[in-house]
Amino acid sequence: MTATPRRRMVPAYLATGGRSSRPGTKGFERLTVLFADRADPPDALEPEHRRLWELLRPGALTVVEAAAHLRLPVSATVFLAADLVESGCLHARAPIPRAQQTDRSIVERLLVGLRALR
């Protein structure tokens, strides 16, 4: 018998306070890295905010990873993270950009130069 995934008891829109847009969420992407720097939990956090903060206390996660752990949509997790960043409980860092492809001509010139050293 396989275990079926449990459904959330609280709808995602309730976790965000019923909000559907927020001005402070523009800088967040799916791969934005979130991390907590406080050792003590902040006072007076809502339950969903506290779950996110506790999830990030041991180390950093991307927004998408945190959403998977919390079983929330990415958009709802962005709201929670933005609230915590705004209050100073979390920090957010832009995703690491993809590496650019190396120019083949530079590699070929490097090989020619290395062969010339023999």
CSV table of N, CA, C and O in Angstrom, one decimal:
chain,number,residue,atom,x,y,z
A,1,MET,N,0.8,-1.2,0.0
A,1,MET,CA,0.0,0.0,0.0
A,1,MET,C,0.9,1.2,0.0
A,1,MET,O,1.8,1.4,0.8
A,2,THR,N,0.7,2.1,-0.9
A,2,THR,CA,1.5,3.3,-1.0
A,2,THR,C,0.8,4.5,-0.3
A,2,THR,O,-0.4,4.5,-0.2
A,3,ALA,N,1.6,5.3,0.3
A,3,ALA,CA,1.1,6.4,1.1
A,3,ALA,C,0.7,7.5,0.1
A,3,ALA,O,1.4,7.9,-0.8
A,4,THR,N,-0.5,8.0,0.3
A,4,THR,CA,-0.9,9.2,-0.6
A,4,THR,C,-0.5,10.5,0.1
A,4,THR,O,-0.6,10.6,1.3
A,5,PRO,N,-0.1,11.5,-0.7
A,5,PRO,CA,0.2,12.7,-0.1
A,5,PRO,C,-0.9,13.4,0.6
A,5,PRO,O,-2.1,13.3,0.2
A,6,ARG,N,-0.7,13.9,1.8
A,6,ARG,CA,-1.7,14.6,2.6
A,6,ARG,C,-2.0,15.9,2.0
A,6,ARG,O,-1.2,16.7,1.5
A,7,ARG,N,-3.3,16.3,2.0
A,7,ARG,CA,-3.7,17.6,1.5
A,7,ARG,C,-3.5,18.6,2.6
A,7,ARG,O,-3.6,18.3,3.8
A,8,ARG,N,-3.3,19.8,2.3
A,8,ARG,CA,-3.1,20.9,3.2
A,8,ARG,C,-4.5,21.1,3.9
A,8,ARG,O,-5.5,21.2,3.2
A,9,MET,N,-4.4,21.3,5.2
A,9,MET,CA,-5.7,21.6,5.9
A,9,MET,C,-6.1,23.0,5.8
A,9,MET,O,-7.2,23.4,5.8
A,10,VAL,N,-5.1,23.9,5.6
A,10,VAL,CA,-5.3,25.3,5.4
A,10,VAL,C,-5.0,25.7,4.0
A,10,VAL,O,-3.9,25.5,3.5
A,11,PRO,N,-6.0,26.3,3.3
A,11,PRO,CA,-5.7,26.7,1.9
A,11,PRO,C,-4.6,27.8,1.8
A,11,PRO,O,-4.3,28.5,2.8
A,12,ALA,N,-3.8,27.7,0.7
A,12,ALA,CA,-2.7,28.6,0.6
A,12,ALA,C,-3.0,30.1,0.7
A,12,ALA,O,-2.3,30.9,1.2
A,13,TYR,N,-4.2,30.5,0.2
A,13,TYR,CA,-4.6,31.9,0.3
A,13,TYR,C,-4.7,32.4,1.8
A,13,TYR,O,-4.6,33.6,2.0
A,14,LEU,N,-5.0,31.5,2.7
A,14,LEU,CA,-5.1,31.9,4.1
A,14,LEU,C,-3.7,32.1,4.7
A,14,LEU,O,-3.5,32.9,5.6
A,15,ALA,N,-2.8,31.3,4.2
A,15,ALA,CA,-1.4,31.4,4.7
A,15,ALA,C,-0.8,32.8,4.3
A,15,ALA,O,0.1,33.3,5.0
A,16,THR,N,-1.3,33.4,3.2
A,16,THR,CA,-0.8,34.7,2.8
A,16,THR,C,-1.7,35.9,3.3
A,16,THR,O,-1.5,37.0,2.9
A,17,GLY,N,-2.7,35.5,4.1
A,17,GLY,CA,-3.6,36.5,4.6
A,17,GLY,C,-4.6,37.0,3.6
A,17,GLY,O,-5.2,38.1,3.6
A,18,GLY,N,-4.8,36.1,2.5
A,18,GLY,CA,-5.8,36.5,1.5
A,18,GLY,C,-5.3,37.4,0.4
A,18,GLY,O,-6.0,37.8,-0.4
A,19,ARG,N,-4.0,37.8,0.5
A,19,ARG,CA,-3.4,38.7,-0.5
A,19,ARG,C,-3.1,38.0,-1.8
A,19,ARG,O,-2.8,36.8,-1.8
A,20,SER,N,-3.3,38.8,-2.9
A,20,SER,CA,-3.0,38.2,-4.2
A,20,SER,C,-1.9,39.0,-4.9
A,20,SER,O,-1.3,38.6,-5.9
A,21,SER,N,-1.5,40.2,-4.3
A,21,SER,CA,-0.4,40.9,-4.9
A,21,SER,C,0.3,41.7,-3.7
A,21,SER,O,-0.3,42.0,-2.7
A,22,ARG,N,1.6,42.0,-3.9
A,22,ARG,CA,2.3,42.7,-2.9
A,22,ARG,C,3.4,43.5,-3.6
A,22,ARG,O,4.2,42.9,-4.4
A,23,PRO,N,3.6,44.7,-3.3
A,23,PRO,CA,4.7,45.5,-3.9
A,23,PRO,C,6.1,45.0,-3.7
A,23,PRO,O,6.9,45.0,-4.5
A,24,GLY,N,6.3,44.4,-2.5
A,24,GLY,CA,7.7,44.0,-2.1
A,24,GLY,C,8.1,42.7,-2.7
A,24,GLY,O,9.2,42.3,-2.4
A,25,THR,N,7.3,42.0,-3.5
A,25,THR,CA,7.7,40.7,-4.0
A,25,THR,C,8.3,40.8,-5.4
A,25,THR,O,8.6,39.7,-6.0
A,26,LYS,N,8.5,41.9,-6.0
A,26,LYS,CA,9.0,42.1,-7.3
A,26,LYS,C,10.4,41.5,-7.5
A,26,LYS,O,10.7,40.9,-8.5
A,27,GLY,N,11.3,41.6,-6.5
A,27,GLY,CA,12.6,41.1,-6.6
A,27,GLY,C,12.8,39.6,-6.4
A,27,GLY,O,13.9,39.1,-6.5
A,28,PHE,N,11.7,38.9,-6.0
A,28,PHE,CA,11.8,37.5,-5.7
A,28,PHE,C,11.6,36.7,-7.0
A,28,PHE,O,10.7,36.9,-7.7
A,29,GLU,N,12.5,35.7,-7.2
A,29,GLU,CA,12.3,34.8,-8.3
A,29,GLU,C,12.2,33.4,-7.6
A,29,GLU,O,12.4,33.2,-6.5
A,30,ARG,N,12.0,32.4,-8.5
A,30,ARG,CA,11.9,31.0,-8.0
A,30,ARG,C,13.2,30.5,-7.4
A,30,ARG,O,13.2,29.7,-6.4
A,31,LEU,N,14.3,31.1,-7.9
A,31,LEU,CA,15.7,30.6,-7.4
A,31,LEU,C,16.3,31.6,-6.4
A,31,LEU,O,17.5,31.5,-6.2
A,32,THR,N,15.6,32.6,-5.9
A,32,THR,CA,16.1,33.5,-4.9
A,32,THR,C,16.5,32.7,-3.7
A,32,THR,O,15.7,31.8,-3.3
A,33,VAL,N,17.6,33.0,-3.2
A,33,VAL,CA,18.1,32.2,-2.0
A,33,VAL,C,17.7,32.9,-0.7
A,33,VAL,O,17.9,34.1,-0.6
A,34,LEU,N,17.1,32.2,0.2
A,34,LEU,CA,16.6,32.7,1.4
A,34,LEU,C,17.4,32.1,2.6
A,34,LEU,O,17.8,30.9,2.5
A,35,PHE,N,17.8,32.9,3.6
A,35,PHE,CA,18.5,32.4,4.7
A,35,PHE,C,18.2,33.3,6.0
A,35,PHE,O,17.9,34.5,5.9
A,36,ALA,N,18.2,32.6,7.1
A,36,ALA,CA,17.9,33.3,8.4
A,36,ALA,C,19.3,33.5,9.1
A,36,ALA,O,20.1,32.7,9.0
A,37,ASP,N,19.4,34.6,9.8
A,37,ASP,CA,20.6,34.9,10.5
A,37,ASP,C,20.5,35.0,12.0
A,37,ASP,O,21.4,35.2,12.7
A,38,ARG,N,19.3,34.9,12.5
A,38,ARG,CA,19.0,35.0,13.9
A,38,ARG,C,19.0,33.6,14.6
A,38,ARG,O,18.5,32.6,14.0
A,39,ALA,N,19.5,33.5,15.8
A,39,ALA,CA,19.5,32.2,16.5
A,39,ALA,C,18.2,32.0,17.2
A,39,ALA,O,17.8,30.9,17.5
A,40,ASP,N,17.6,33.1,17.6
A,40,ASP,CA,16.3,33.0,18.4
A,40,ASP,C,15.1,33.3,17.5
A,40,ASP,O,15.2,34.2,16.6
A,41,PRO,N,14.0,32.6,17.7
A,41,PRO,CA,12.9,32.9,16.8
A,41,PRO,C,12.3,34.3,17.1
A,41,PRO,O,12.3,34.7,18.3
A,42,PRO,N,11.9,35.0,16.1
A,42,PRO,CA,11.3,36.3,16.3
A,42,PRO,C,9.9,36.1,17.0
A,42,PRO,O,9.3,35.1,16.9
A,43,ASP,N,9.6,37.1,17.8
A,43,ASP,CA,8.3,37.1,18.5
A,43,ASP,C,7.1,37.4,17.6
A,43,ASP,O,7.3,38.1,16.6
A,44,ALA,N,6.0,36.9,17.9
A,44,ALA,CA,4.7,37.2,17.3
A,44,ALA,C,4.7,37.0,15.8
A,44,ALA,O,4.3,37.8,15.0
A,45,LEU,N,5.2,35.8,15.4
A,45,LEU,CA,5.1,35.4,14.0
A,45,LEU,C,3.8,34.6,13.8
A,45,LEU,O,3.4,33.8,14.7
A,46,GLU,N,3.2,34.7,12.6
A,46,GLU,CA,2.1,33.9,12.3
A,46,GLU,C,2.6,32.5,12.1
A,46,GLU,O,3.8,32.3,11.8
A,47,PRO,N,1.8,31.4,12.2
A,47,PRO,CA,2.3,30.1,12.1
A,47,PRO,C,3.0,29.7,10.8
A,47,PRO,O,4.0,29.1,10.8
A,48,GLU,N,2.5,30.2,9.7
A,48,GLU,CA,3.2,29.9,8.4
A,48,GLU,C,4.5,30.6,8.3
A,48,GLU,O,5.5,30.1,7.8
A,49,HIS,N,4.6,31.8,8.8
A,49,HIS,CA,5.8,32.6,8.8
A,49,HIS,C,6.9,31.9,9.7
A,49,HIS,O,8.0,31.7,9.4
A,50,ARG,N,6.4,31.4,10.8
A,50,ARG,CA,7.3,30.7,11.8
A,50,ARG,C,7.8,29.4,11.1
A,50,ARG,O,9.0,29.1,11.3
A,51,ARG,N,6.9,28.7,10.4
A,51,ARG,CA,7.4,27.4,9.8
A,51,ARG,C,8.5,27.7,8.7
A,51,ARG,O,9.4,27.0,8.7
A,52,LEU,N,8.3,28.8,8.0
A,52,LEU,CA,9.3,29.2,7.0
A,52,LEU,C,10.6,29.5,7.7
A,52,LEU,O,11.7,29.1,7.3
A,53,TRP,N,10.5,30.4,8.7
A,53,TRP,CA,11.7,30.8,9.5
A,53,TRP,C,12.4,29.6,10.1
A,53,TRP,O,13.7,29.5,10.0
A,54,GLU,N,11.7,28.7,10.7
A,54,GLU,CA,12.3,27.5,11.3
A,54,GLU,C,13.0,26.6,10.2
A,54,GLU,O,14.0,25.9,10.5
A,55,LEU,N,12.4,26.5,9.0
A,55,LEU,CA,12.9,25.7,8.0
A,55,LEU,C,14.2,26.3,7.5
A,55,LEU,O,15.2,25.5,7.2
A,56,LEU,N,14.4,27.6,7.5
A,56,LEU,CA,15.6,28.2,7.0
A,56,LEU,C,16.7,28.4,8.1
A,56,LEU,O,17.8,28.8,7.8
A,57,ARG,N,16.3,28.2,9.3
A,57,ARG,CA,17.3,28.4,10.4
A,57,ARG,C,18.6,27.6,10.2
A,57,ARG,O,19.7,28.2,10.4
A,58,PRO,N,18.5,26.3,9.9
A,58,PRO,CA,19.8,25.5,9.7
A,58,PRO,C,20.6,25.9,8.5
A,58,PRO,O,21.8,25.7,8.5
A,59,GLY,N,20.0,26.5,7.5
A,59,GLY,CA,20.7,26.8,6.3
A,59,GLY,C,19.9,27.5,5.2
A,59,GLY,O,18.7,27.7,5.5
A,60,ALA,N,20.4,27.8,4.1
A,60,ALA,CA,19.8,28.5,3.0
A,60,ALA,C,19.0,27.5,2.1
A,60,ALA,O,19.4,26.4,1.9
A,61,LEU,N,17.9,28.0,1.6
A,61,LEU,CA,17.1,27.3,0.6
A,61,LEU,C,16.6,28.3,-0.5
A,61,LEU,O,16.5,29.5,-0.2
A,62,THR,N,16.4,27.8,-1.6
A,62,THR,CA,15.7,28.7,-2.6
A,62,THR,C,14.2,28.8,-2.3
A,62,THR,O,13.7,28.0,-1.6
A,63,VAL,N,13.6,29.7,-2.9
A,63,VAL,CA,12.1,29.9,-2.7
A,63,VAL,C,11.4,28.6,-3.1
A,63,VAL,O,10.5,28.2,-2.4
A,64,VAL,N,11.8,28.0,-4.2
A,64,VAL,CA,11.1,26.8,-4.7
A,64,VAL,C,11.3,25.6,-3.8
A,64,VAL,O,10.4,24.9,-3.5
A,65,GLU,N,12.5,25.5,-3.2
A,65,GLU,CA,12.8,24.4,-2.3
A,65,GLU,C,11.9,24.6,-1.0
A,65,GLU,O,11.3,23.7,-0.5
A,66,ALA,N,11.9,25.9,-0.5
A,66,ALA,CA,11.1,26.2,0.7
A,66,ALA,C,9.6,25.9,0.5
A,66,ALA,O,8.9,25.3,1.3
A,67,ALA,N,9.1,26.2,-0.7
A,67,ALA,CA,7.7,26.0,-1.1
A,67,ALA,C,7.4,24.5,-1.0
A,67,ALA,O,6.4,24.1,-0.5
A,68,ALA,N,8.4,23.7,-1.6
A,68,ALA,CA,8.1,22.2,-1.6
A,68,ALA,C,8.1,21.7,-0.1
A,68,ALA,O,7.3,20.9,0.2
A,69,HIS,N,9.0,22.2,0.7
A,69,HIS,CA,9.0,21.7,2.1
A,69,HIS,C,7.8,22.1,2.9
A,69,HIS,O,7.2,21.4,3.7
A,70,LEU,N,7.3,23.3,2.6
A,70,LEU,CA,6.1,23.8,3.2
A,70,LEU,C,4.8,23.3,2.6
A,70,LEU,O,3.7,23.6,3.2
A,71,ARG,N,4.9,22.7,1.5
A,71,ARG,CA,3.7,22.3,0.7
A,71,ARG,C,2.8,23.4,0.4
A,71,ARG,O,1.6,23.4,0.6
A,72,LEU,N,3.4,24.5,-0.1
A,72,LEU,CA,2.7,25.7,-0.5
A,72,LEU,C,3.1,26.0,-1.9
A,72,LEU,O,4.1,25.7,-2.4
A,73,PRO,N,2.2,26.7,-2.6
A,73,PRO,CA,2.6,27.2,-3.9
A,73,PRO,C,3.7,28.2,-3.8
A,73,PRO,O,3.9,28.9,-2.8
A,74,VAL,N,4.5,28.3,-4.9
A,74,VAL,CA,5.7,29.2,-4.9
A,74,VAL,C,5.2,30.6,-4.6
A,74,VAL,O,5.8,31.4,-3.9
A,75,SER,N,4.1,31.0,-5.2
A,75,SER,CA,3.6,32.4,-5.0
A,75,SER,C,3.3,32.7,-3.6
A,75,SER,O,3.6,33.8,-3.1
A,76,ALA,N,2.7,31.7,-2.9
A,76,ALA,CA,2.4,32.0,-1.4
A,76,ALA,C,3.7,32.0,-0.6
A,76,ALA,O,3.8,32.9,0.3
A,77,THR,N,4.7,31.2,-1.0
A,77,THR,CA,6.0,31.2,-0.3
A,77,THR,C,6.7,32.6,-0.5
A,77,THR,O,7.3,33.1,0.4
A,78,VAL,N,6.5,33.1,-1.7
A,78,VAL,CA,7.1,34.5,-2.0
A,78,VAL,C,6.5,35.5,-1.0
A,78,VAL,O,7.2,36.4,-0.5
A,79,PHE,N,5.2,35.5,-0.8
A,79,PHE,CA,4.6,36.4,0.1
A,79,PHE,C,5.1,36.3,1.5
A,79,PHE,O,5.5,37.3,2.2
A,80,LEU,N,5.2,35.0,2.0
A,80,LEU,CA,5.7,34.8,3.3
A,80,LEU,C,7.2,35.3,3.5
A,80,LEU,O,7.6,35.9,4.4
A,81,ALA,N,8.0,34.9,2.5
A,81,ALA,CA,9.4,35.3,2.5
A,81,ALA,C,9.6,36.8,2.4
A,81,ALA,O,10.4,37.4,3.2
A,82,ALA,N,8.8,37.5,1.6
A,82,ALA,CA,8.8,39.0,1.5
A,82,ALA,C,8.5,39.6,2.8
A,82,ALA,O,9.1,40.6,3.3
A,83,ASP,N,7.5,39.1,3.5
A,83,ASP,CA,7.1,39.6,4.8
A,83,ASP,C,8.3,39.5,5.8
A,83,ASP,O,8.6,40.4,6.6
A,84,LEU,N,8.9,38.3,5.8
A,84,LEU,CA,10.0,38.1,6.8
A,84,LEU,C,11.2,38.9,6.4
A,84,LEU,O,12.0,39.3,7.3
A,85,VAL,N,11.5,39.1,5.2
A,85,VAL,CA,12.7,39.9,4.7
A,85,VAL,C,12.4,41.4,5.1
A,85,VAL,O,13.3,42.0,5.7
A,86,GLU,N,11.2,41.8,4.9
A,86,GLU,CA,10.8,43.2,5.3
A,86,GLU,C,10.9,43.4,6.8
A,86,GLU,O,11.3,44.5,7.2
A,87,SER,N,10.6,42.4,7.6
A,87,SER,CA,10.7,42.6,9.1
A,87,SER,C,12.1,42.3,9.6
A,87,SER,O,12.4,42.5,10.8
A,88,GLY,N,13.0,41.9,8.7
A,88,GLY,CA,14.4,41.7,9.1
A,88,GLY,C,14.7,40.3,9.7
A,88,GLY,O,15.8,40.1,10.2
A,89,CYS,N,13.7,39.4,9.6
A,89,CYS,CA,13.9,38.0,10.1
A,89,CYS,C,14.7,37.1,9.1
A,89,CYS,O,15.3,36.2,9.5
A,90,LEU,N,14.6,37.4,7.8
A,90,LEU,CA,15.3,36.7,6.8
A,90,LEU,C,16.0,37.6,5.9
A,90,LEU,O,15.8,38.8,5.9
A,91,HIS,N,16.9,37.0,5.2
A,91,HIS,CA,17.7,37.7,4.1
A,91,HIS,C,17.4,37.0,2.8
A,91,HIS,O,17.3,35.8,2.8
A,92,ALA,N,17.4,37.7,1.7
A,92,ALA,CA,17.2,37.2,0.4
A,92,ALA,C,18.4,37.6,-0.5
A,92,ALA,O,18.8,38.7,-0.4
A,93,ARG,N,18.9,36.7,-1.3
A,93,ARG,CA,20.0,36.9,-2.2
A,93,ARG,C,19.5,36.5,-3.6
A,93,ARG,O,18.8,35.5,-3.8
A,94,ALA,N,19.9,37.3,-4.6
A,94,ALA,CA,19.5,37.0,-5.9
A,94,ALA,C,20.1,35.7,-6.4
A,94,ALA,O,21.1,35.3,-5.8
A,95,PRO,N,19.4,35.0,-7.3
A,95,PRO,CA,20.0,33.7,-7.7
A,95,PRO,C,21.3,33.9,-8.4
A,95,PRO,O,21.6,34.9,-9.0
A,96,ILE,N,22.1,32.9,-8.3
A,96,ILE,CA,23.4,32.9,-9.0
A,96,ILE,C,23.2,32.8,-10.5
A,96,ILE,O,22.5,31.9,-10.9
A,97,PRO,N,23.7,33.7,-11.3
A,97,PRO,CA,23.4,33.7,-12.7
A,97,PRO,C,24.1,32.5,-13.4
A,97,PRO,O,25.1,32.0,-12.9
A,98,ARG,N,23.4,32.0,-14.4
A,98,ARG,CA,24.0,30.9,-15.2
A,98,ARG,C,25.3,31.3,-15.8
A,98,ARG,O,25.5,32.5,-16.2
A,99,ALA,N,26.2,30.4,-15.8
A,99,ALA,CA,27.6,30.6,-16.4
A,99,ALA,C,27.4,30.8,-17.9
A,99,ALA,O,26.6,30.1,-18.6
A,100,GLN,N,28.2,31.8,-18.4
A,100,GLN,CA,28.1,32.0,-19.9
A,100,GLN,C,29.0,30.9,-20.5
A,100,GLN,O,30.0,30.5,-20.0
A,101,GLN,N,28.6,30.6,-21.7
A,101,GLN,CA,29.5,29.6,-22.5
A,101,GLN,C,30.8,30.2,-22.8
A,101,GLN,O,30.9,31.4,-23.1
A,102,THR,N,31.8,29.4,-22.7
A,102,THR,CA,33.2,29.9,-23.0
A,102,THR,C,33.3,30.1,-24.5
A,102,THR,O,32.9,29.2,-25.3
A,103,ASP,N,34.0,31.1,-24.9
A,103,ASP,CA,34.2,31.4,-26.3
A,103,ASP,C,35.2,30.4,-26.9
A,103,ASP,O,36.3,30.2,-26.3
A,104,ARG,N,34.9,29.6,-27.9
A,104,ARG,CA,35.7,28.5,-28.4
A,104,ARG,C,37.0,29.1,-28.9
A,104,ARG,O,38.1,28.4,-28.7
A,105,SER,N,37.1,30.2,-29.5
A,105,SER,CA,38.3,30.8,-30.0
A,105,SER,C,39.3,31.0,-28.9
A,105,SER,O,40.5,30.8,-29.1
A,106,ILE,N,38.9,31.4,-27.7
A,106,ILE,CA,39.8,31.7,-26.6
A,106,ILE,C,40.4,30.3,-26.2
A,106,ILE,O,41.6,30.3,-25.9
A,107,VAL,N,39.6,29.3,-26.1
A,107,VAL,CA,40.1,28.0,-25.7
A,107,VAL,C,41.1,27.5,-26.7
A,107,VAL,O,42.2,26.9,-26.4
A,108,GLU,N,40.8,27.7,-28.0
A,108,GLU,CA,41.8,27.2,-29.0
A,108,GLU,C,43.1,28.0,-29.0
A,108,GLU,O,44.1,27.4,-29.1
A,109,ARG,N,43.0,29.3,-28.7
A,109,ARG,CA,44.3,30.1,-28.6
A,109,ARG,C,45.1,29.6,-27.4
A,109,ARG,O,46.3,29.6,-27.4
A,110,LEU,N,44.4,29.3,-26.3
A,110,LEU,CA,45.0,28.8,-25.1
A,110,LEU,C,45.7,27.5,-25.4
A,110,LEU,O,46.9,27.3,-25.0
A,111,LEU,N,45.1,26.6,-26.1
A,111,LEU,CA,45.7,25.3,-26.4
A,111,LEU,C,46.9,25.5,-27.3
A,111,LEU,O,48.0,24.9,-27.1
A,112,VAL,N,46.8,26.4,-28.3
A,112,VAL,CA,48.0,26.7,-29.1
A,112,VAL,C,49.2,27.2,-28.3
A,112,VAL,O,50.3,26.8,-28.4
A,113,GLY,N,48.9,28.1,-27.4
A,113,GLY,CA,49.9,28.7,-26.5
A,113,GLY,C,50.5,27.6,-25.6
A,113,GLY,O,51.7,27.6,-25.4
A,114,LEU,N,49.7,26.7,-25.0
A,114,LEU,CA,50.2,25.7,-24.2
A,114,LEU,C,51.1,24.7,-25.0
A,114,LEU,O,52.1,24.2,-24.5
A,115,ARG,N,50.7,24.4,-26.2
A,115,ARG,CA,51.5,23.5,-27.0
A,115,ARG,C,52.8,24.2,-27.4
A,115,ARG,O,53.8,23.5,-27.5
A,116,ALA,N,52.8,25.5,-27.5
A,116,ALA,CA,54.0,26.2,-27.9
A,116,ALA,C,55.0,26.2,-26.8
A,116,ALA,O,56.2,26.4,-27.0
A,117,LEU,N,54.6,26.0,-25.5
A,117,LEU,CA,55.5,26.0,-24.4
A,117,LEU,C,56.3,24.7,-24.3
A,117,LEU,O,57.4,24.7,-23.6
A,118,ARG,N,56.0,23.6,-25.0
A,118,ARG,CA,56.7,22.4,-24.9
A,118,ARG,C,58.1,22.6,-25.4
A,118,ARG,O,58.9,23.0,-25.8
